[in-house]
Tab-separated table of N, CA, C and O in Angstrom:
chain	number	residue	atom	x	y	z
G	1	MET	N	12.509	18.741	2.865
G	1	MET	CA	13.468	17.719	2.521
G	1	MET	C	13.315	17.361	1.053
G	1	MET	O	12.247	16.983	0.610
G	2	GLN	N	14.346	17.509	0.310
G	2	GLN	CA	14.332	17.199	-1.123
G	2	GLN	C	14.824	15.778	-1.337
G	2	GLN	O	15.829	15.372	-0.772
G	3	ASP	N	14.112	15.026	-2.153
G	3	ASP	CA	14.484	13.645	-2.439
G	3	ASP	C	14.480	13.476	-3.945
G	3	ASP	O	13.428	13.386	-4.560
G	4	ASP	N	15.648	13.467	-4.546
G	4	ASP	CA	15.753	13.373	-5.996
G	4	ASP	C	16.053	11.957	-6.488
G	4	ASP	O	16.141	11.734	-7.673
G	5	MET	N	16.211	11.007	-5.564
G	5	MET	CA	16.597	9.656	-5.970
G	5	MET	C	15.366	8.784	-6.236
G	5	MET	O	14.319	8.967	-5.630
G	6	ILE	N	15.513	7.872	-7.141
G	6	ILE	CA	14.507	6.854	-7.372
G	6	ILE	C	14.949	5.629	-6.582
G	6	ILE	O	16.031	5.094	-6.821
G	7	HIS	N	14.120	5.200	-5.654
G	7	HIS	CA	14.510	4.116	-4.765
G	7	HIS	C	13.972	2.759	-5.201
G	7	HIS	O	14.472	1.734	-4.743
G	8	GLU	N	12.966	2.764	-6.047
G	8	GLU	CA	12.346	1.507	-6.450
G	8	GLU	C	13.385	0.562	-7.050
G	8	GLU	O	14.180	0.958	-7.891
G	9	GLY	N	13.394	-0.660	-6.573
G	9	GLY	CA	14.333	-1.646	-7.078
G	9	GLY	C	15.624	-1.735	-6.298
G	9	GLY	O	16.354	-2.704	-6.437
G	10	GLU	N	15.919	-0.742	-5.476
G	10	GLU	CA	17.132	-0.792	-4.660
G	10	GLU	C	16.927	-1.792	-3.522
G	10	GLU	O	15.911	-1.749	-2.841
G	11	PRO	N	17.886	-2.693	-3.308
G	11	PRO	CA	17.705	-3.713	-2.259
G	11	PRO	C	17.400	-3.123	-0.880
G	11	PRO	O	16.527	-3.609	-0.184
G	12	GLY	N	18.103	-2.104	-0.482
G	12	GLY	CA	17.850	-1.502	0.825
G	12	GLY	C	16.454	-0.947	0.946
G	12	GLY	O	15.804	-1.082	1.987
G	13	PHE	N	15.969	-0.321	-0.100
G	13	PHE	CA	14.627	0.244	-0.100
G	13	PHE	C	13.588	-0.865	-0.021
G	13	PHE	O	12.659	-0.804	0.781
G	14	GLU	N	13.746	-1.875	-0.872
G	14	GLU	CA	12.778	-2.971	-0.894
G	14	GLU	C	12.747	-3.697	0.445
G	14	GLU	O	11.674	-4.042	0.944
G	15	ASP	N	13.912	-3.930	1.054
G	15	ASP	CA	13.972	-4.576	2.363
G	15	ASP	C	13.267	-3.731	3.418
G	15	ASP	O	12.515	-4.246	4.247
G	16	PHE	N	13.537	-2.427	3.398
G	16	PHE	CA	12.915	-1.520	4.361
G	16	PHE	C	11.397	-1.561	4.240
G	16	PHE	O	10.689	-1.694	5.249
G	17	ILE	N	10.885	-1.454	3.022
G	17	ILE	CA	9.441	-1.464	2.812
G	17	ILE	C	8.832	-2.773	3.298
G	17	ILE	O	7.818	-2.778	4.004
G	18	GLU	N	9.461	-3.889	2.937
G	18	GLU	CA	8.936	-5.200	3.343
G	18	GLU	C	8.900	-5.329	4.869
G	18	GLU	O	7.909	-5.776	5.443
G	19	GLU	N	9.973	-4.921	5.536
G	19	GLU	CA	10.038	-5.007	6.995
G	19	GLU	C	9.011	-4.098	7.662
G	19	GLU	O	8.344	-4.501	8.625
G	20	GLU	N	8.890	-2.873	7.172
G	20	GLU	CA	7.964	-1.921	7.785
G	20	GLU	C	6.508	-2.325	7.579
G	20	GLU	O	5.688	-2.171	8.482
G	21	MET	N	6.189	-2.846	6.405
G	21	MET	CA	4.819	-3.275	6.148
G	21	MET	C	4.462	-4.478	7.021
G	21	MET	O	3.354	-4.565	7.558
G	22	ALA	N	5.400	-5.407	7.198
G	22	ALA	CA	5.165	-6.563	8.063
G	22	ALA	C	4.969	-6.112	9.510
G	22	ALA	O	4.071	-6.599	10.208
G	23	ALA	N	5.787	-5.169	9.964
G	23	ALA	CA	5.669	-4.663	11.330
G	23	ALA	C	4.341	-3.949	11.534
G	23	ALA	O	3.691	-4.107	12.578
G	24	LEU	N	3.917	-3.171	10.549
G	24	LEU	CA	2.627	-2.476	10.640
G	24	LEU	C	1.486	-3.483	10.739
G	24	LEU	O	0.576	-3.332	11.562
G	25	GLY	N	1.532	-4.526	9.924
G	25	GLY	CA	0.507	-5.568	9.982
G	25	GLY	C	0.490	-6.266	11.325
G	25	GLY	O	-0.585	-6.531	11.888
G	26	ASN	N	1.659	-6.550	11.881
G	26	ASN	CA	1.740	-7.197	13.196
G	26	ASN	C	1.159	-6.312	14.288
G	26	ASN	O	0.424	-6.784	15.156
G	27	ARG	N	1.493	-5.015	14.266
G	27	ARG	CA	0.963	-4.089	15.274
G	27	ARG	C	-0.550	-3.978	15.168
G	27	ARG	O	-1.260	-3.927	16.176
G	28	ALA	N	-1.073	-3.961	13.940
G	28	ALA	CA	-2.522	-3.888	13.751
G	28	ALA	C	-3.194	-5.133	14.326
G	28	ALA	O	-4.189	-5.024	15.055
G	29	GLN	N	-2.661	-6.296	14.016
G	29	GLN	CA	-3.254	-7.535	14.511
G	29	GLN	C	-3.197	-7.612	16.034
G	29	GLN	O	-4.130	-8.095	16.669
G	30	GLN	N	-2.132	-7.102	16.639
G	30	GLN	CA	-2.032	-7.086	18.104
G	30	GLN	C	-3.124	-6.221	18.716
G	30	GLN	O	-3.540	-6.464	19.842
G	31	ARG	N	-3.580	-5.222	17.975
G	31	ARG	CA	-4.644	-4.337	18.471
G	31	ARG	C	-6.025	-4.774	18.008
G	31	ARG	O	-7.002	-4.067	18.201
G	32	GLY	N	-6.102	-5.924	17.334
G	32	GLY	CA	-7.393	-6.450	16.907
G	32	GLY	C	-7.921	-5.832	15.628
G	32	GLY	O	-9.120	-5.900	15.357
G	33	ILE	N	-7.056	-5.227	14.843
G	33	ILE	CA	-7.454	-4.625	13.572
G	33	ILE	C	-7.155	-5.617	12.467
G	33	ILE	O	-6.019	-6.076	12.325
G	34	CYS	N	-8.180	-5.961	11.675
G	34	CYS	CA	-7.949	-6.933	10.612
G	34	CYS	C	-7.129	-6.294	9.481
G	34	CYS	O	-7.184	-5.087	9.261
G	35	LEU	N	-6.376	-7.130	8.800
G	35	LEU	CA	-5.484	-6.630	7.752
G	35	LEU	C	-6.247	-6.052	6.565
G	35	LEU	O	-5.761	-5.112	5.923
G	36	ASP	N	-7.434	-6.578	6.257
G	36	ASP	CA	-8.223	-6.007	5.164
G	36	ASP	C	-8.626	-4.569	5.475
G	36	ASP	O	-8.525	-3.689	4.618
G	37	CYS	N	-9.066	-4.321	6.700
G	37	CYS	CA	-9.454	-2.959	7.087
G	37	CYS	C	-8.243	-2.029	7.111
G	37	CYS	O	-8.328	-0.877	6.676
G	38	LEU	N	-7.135	-2.523	7.614
G	38	LEU	CA	-5.912	-1.718	7.632
G	38	LEU	C	-5.494	-1.349	6.213
G	38	LEU	O	-5.179	-0.188	5.930
G	39	THR	N	-5.524	-2.329	5.322
G	39	THR	CA	-5.130	-2.097	3.934
G	39	THR	C	-6.045	-1.076	3.260
G	39	THR	O	-5.578	-0.151	2.594
G	40	ASP	N	-7.353	-1.246	3.445
G	40	ASP	CA	-8.297	-0.313	2.840
G	40	ASP	C	-8.069	1.109	3.337
G	40	ASP	O	-8.042	2.063	2.556
G	41	ARG	N	-7.885	1.263	4.629
G	41	ARG	CA	-7.670	2.590	5.208
G	41	ARG	C	-6.355	3.179	4.726
G	41	ARG	O	-6.247	4.376	4.430
G	42	PHE	N	-5.334	2.341	4.642
G	42	PHE	CA	-4.024	2.773	4.172
G	42	PHE	C	-4.122	3.316	2.746
G	42	PHE	O	-3.551	4.365	2.427
G	43	ILE	N	-4.859	2.621	1.896
G	43	ILE	CA	-5.045	3.066	0.509
G	43	ILE	C	-5.747	4.417	0.470
G	43	ILE	O	-5.312	5.336	-0.239
G	44	VAL	N	-6.818	4.561	1.233
G	44	VAL	CA	-7.566	5.826	1.257
G	44	VAL	C	-6.674	6.970	1.734
G	44	VAL	O	-6.650	8.053	1.130
G	45	GLU	N	-5.930	6.745	2.807
G	45	GLU	CA	-5.048	7.788	3.340
G	45	GLU	C	-3.955	8.163	2.350
G	45	GLU	O	-3.628	9.335	2.177
G	46	MET	N	-3.378	7.161	1.693
G	46	MET	CA	-2.312	7.431	0.725
G	46	MET	C	-2.832	8.245	-0.458
G	46	MET	O	-2.192	9.216	-0.880
G	47	VAL	N	-3.987	7.873	-0.995
G	47	VAL	CA	-4.546	8.607	-2.126
G	47	VAL	C	-4.866	10.043	-1.716
G	47	VAL	O	-4.554	10.990	-2.443
G	48	ALA	N	-5.458	10.209	-0.545
G	48	ALA	CA	-5.784	11.555	-0.060
G	48	ALA	C	-4.522	12.400	0.089
G	48	ALA	O	-4.488	13.571	-0.323
G	49	ASN	N	-3.477	11.829	0.658
G	49	ASN	CA	-2.224	12.577	0.833
G	49	ASN	C	-1.549	12.892	-0.496
G	49	ASN	O	-0.989	13.977	-0.662
G	50	LEU	N	-1.600	11.961	-1.443
G	50	LEU	CA	-1.035	12.225	-2.765
G	50	LEU	C	-1.786	13.382	-3.437
G	50	LEU	O	-1.175	14.268	-4.031
G	51	ALA	N	-3.106	13.367	-3.344
G	51	ALA	CA	-3.908	14.431	-3.952
G	51	ALA	C	-3.643	15.772	-3.274
G	51	ALA	O	-3.490	16.802	-3.939
G	52	ARG	N	-3.563	15.765	-1.946
G	52	ARG	CA	-3.288	17.008	-1.210
G	52	ARG	C	-1.918	17.578	-1.552
G	52	ARG	O	-1.718	18.787	-1.511
G	53	SER	N	-0.967	16.697	-1.883
G	53	SER	CA	0.379	17.178	-2.188
G	53	SER	C	0.494	17.728	-3.608
G	53	SER	O	1.547	18.215	-3.999
G	54	GLY	N	-0.588	17.624	-4.365
G	54	GLY	CA	-0.599	18.206	-5.703
G	54	GLY	C	-0.393	17.224	-6.830
G	54	GLY	O	-0.325	17.623	-7.989
G	55	LEU	N	-0.288	15.949	-6.517
G	55	LEU	CA	-0.134	14.947	-7.562
G	55	LEU	C	-1.424	14.890	-8.386
G	55	LEU	O	-2.526	14.931	-7.841
G	56	SER	N	-1.287	14.816	-9.686
G	56	SER	CA	-2.465	14.823	-10.549
G	56	SER	C	-3.219	13.503	-10.453
G	56	SER	O	-2.657	12.462	-10.103
G	57	SER	N	-4.491	13.559	-10.788
G	57	SER	CA	-5.322	12.356	-10.796
G	57	SER	C	-4.757	11.307	-11.734
G	57	SER	O	-4.765	10.112	-11.421
G	58	SER	N	-4.237	11.735	-12.875
G	58	SER	CA	-3.687	10.767	-13.824
G	58	SER	C	-2.446	10.079	-13.265
G	58	SER	O	-2.231	8.889	-13.494
G	59	ASP	N	-1.626	10.807	-12.496
G	59	ASP	CA	-0.459	10.185	-11.867
G	59	ASP	C	-0.886	9.175	-10.795
G	59	ASP	O	-0.308	8.097	-10.677
G	60	ILE	N	-1.905	9.526	-10.019
G	60	ILE	CA	-2.416	8.614	-8.993
G	60	ILE	C	-2.996	7.371	-9.653
G	60	ILE	O	-2.717	6.240	-9.234
G	61	LEU	N	-3.782	7.557	-10.702
G	61	LEU	CA	-4.363	6.412	-11.403
G	61	LEU	C	-3.282	5.551	-12.037
G	61	LEU	O	-3.406	4.322	-12.091
G	62	SER	N	-2.204	6.162	-12.491
G	62	SER	CA	-1.088	5.407	-13.046
G	62	SER	C	-0.473	4.495	-11.986
G	62	SER	O	-0.109	3.346	-12.265
G	63	MET	N	-0.362	4.996	-10.763
G	63	MET	CA	0.146	4.174	-9.662
G	63	MET	C	-0.791	3.003	-9.385
G	63	MET	O	-0.335	1.887	-9.114
G	64	VAL	N	-2.088	3.263	-9.453
G	64	VAL	CA	-3.067	2.202	-9.238
G	64	VAL	C	-2.924	1.134	-10.321
G	64	VAL	O	-2.919	-0.070	-10.033
G	65	VAL	N	-2.768	1.562	-11.558
G	65	VAL	CA	-2.582	0.616	-12.666
G	65	VAL	C	-1.308	-0.204	-12.444
G	65	VAL	O	-1.306	-1.420	-12.658
G	66	ASP	N	-0.241	0.445	-12.000
G	66	ASP	CA	1.002	-0.275	-11.709
G	66	ASP	C	0.769	-1.330	-10.631
G	66	ASP	O	1.277	-2.451	-10.718
G	67	GLY	N	0.012	-0.975	-9.614
G	67	GLY	CA	-0.286	-1.927	-8.543
G	67	GLY	C	-1.113	-3.096	-9.030
G	67	GLY	O	-0.869	-4.249	-8.647
G	68	LEU	N	-2.085	-2.819	-9.891
G	68	LEU	CA	-2.893	-3.901	-10.452
G	68	LEU	C	-2.043	-4.820	-11.318
G	68	LEU	O	-2.199	-6.047	-11.270
G	69	ALA	N	-1.144	-4.243	-12.085
G	69	ALA	CA	-0.256	-5.053	-12.924
G	69	ALA	C	0.649	-5.921	-12.057
G	69	ALA	O	0.867	-7.100	-12.361
G	70	LEU	N	1.150	-5.359	-10.969
G	70	LEU	CA	1.998	-6.120	-10.058
G	70	LEU	C	1.217	-7.277	-9.443
G	70	LEU	O	1.733	-8.385	-9.318
G	71	ALA	N	-0.025	-7.026	-9.086
G	71	ALA	CA	-0.855	-8.080	-8.500
G	71	ALA	C	-1.100	-9.208	-9.489
G	71	ALA	O	-1.143	-10.378	-9.099
G	72	GLU	N	-1.237	-8.880	-10.752
G	72	GLU	CA	-1.470	-9.901	-11.767
G	72	GLU	C	-0.228	-10.750	-12.007
G	72	GLU	O	-0.342	-11.906	-12.413
G	73	GLU	N	0.952	-10.197	-11.745
G	73	GLU	CA	2.193	-10.940	-11.921
G	73	GLU	C	2.353	-12.025	-10.865
G	73	GLU	O	2.971	-13.045	-11.107
G	74	GLU	N	1.796	-11.773	-9.694
G	74	GLU	CA	1.912	-12.725	-8.596
G	74	GLU	C	0.848	-13.806	-8.733
G	74	GLU	O	-0.138	-13.645	-9.435
G	75	GLU	N	1.047	-14.890	-8.029
G	75	GLU	CA	0.105	-15.994	-8.070
G	75	GLU	C	-1.251	-15.524	-7.551
G	75	GLU	O	-1.342	-14.957	-6.455
G	76	PRO	N	-2.310	-15.720	-8.331
G	76	PRO	CA	-3.625	-15.240	-7.894
G	76	PRO	C	-4.117	-16.003	-6.664
G	76	PRO	O	-3.892	-17.197	-6.534
G	77	THR	N	-4.766	-15.264	-5.781
G	77	THR	CA	-5.390	-15.885	-4.616
G	77	THR	C	-6.886	-15.658	-4.709
G	77	THR	O	-7.341	-14.602	-5.126
G	78	GLU	N	-7.622	-16.643	-4.320
G	78	GLU	CA	-9.078	-16.539	-4.400
G	78	GLU	C	-9.578	-15.752	-3.201
G	78	GLU	O	-9.301	-16.079	-2.054
G	79	ARG	N	-10.355	-14.717	-3.462
G	79	ARG	CA	-10.919	-13.874	-2.415
G	79	ARG	C	-12.430	-14.011	-2.439
G	79	ARG	O	-13.049	-13.928	-3.487
G	80	VAL	N	-13.003	-14.215	-1.290
G	80	VAL	CA	-14.453	-14.271	-1.170
G	80	VAL	C	-14.845	-13.174	-0.199
G	80	VAL	O	-14.244	-13.011	0.842
G	81	GLY	N	-15.876	-12.412	-0.547
G	81	GLY	CA	-16.328	-11.374	0.367
G	81	GLY	C	-16.813	-10.161	-0.374
G	81	GLY	O	-16.877	-10.110	-1.598
G	82	ARG	N	-17.158	-9.179	0.388
G	82	ARG	CA	-17.701	-7.951	-0.165
G	82	ARG	C	-16.617	-7.082	-0.764
G	82	ARG	O	-15.440	-7.230	-0.451
G	83	MET	N	-17.014	-6.169	-1.635
G	83	MET	CA	-16.050	-5.293	-2.293
G	83	MET	C	-15.402	-4.325	-1.308
G	83	MET	O	-14.215	-4.148	-1.307
G	84	HIS	N	-16.206	-3.696	-0.468
G	84	HIS	CA	-15.682	-2.749	0.503
G	84	HIS	C	-15.456	-3.512	1.795
G	84	HIS	O	-16.387	-3.935	2.455
G	85	ARG	N	-14.212	-3.684	2.175
G	85	ARG	CA	-13.882	-4.626	3.235
G	85	ARG	C	-13.866	-4.006	4.619
G	85	ARG	O	-13.877	-4.698	5.605
G	86	MET	N	-13.791	-2.676	4.732
G	86	MET	CA	-13.717	-2.068	6.065
G	86	MET	C	-15.030	-2.285	6.791
G	86	MET	O	-16.096	-2.216	6.203
G	87	HIS	N	-14.947	-2.536	8.088
G	87	HIS	CA	-16.156	-2.677	8.895
G	87	HIS	C	-16.032	-1.871	10.168
G	87	HIS	O	-15.038	-1.312	10.467
């Protein structure tokens, strides 16, 4: 399947992502999986799949930098706990 479109910023895309991420979090909580562990695992799986698909390390790191920048734009929340959250 070829996908040549850039979806970022499109209302339909953003709505879909928001709805699907909320549903995934709800399903995890129903099964007793904490959101921190789900998030950590999701990140690991995504990076592994990006690398397996041939994306360069610099492209992956660029995405990480974009995510960090996005997090800084939002209101900071105080986090207490260990660095590696999966248990």
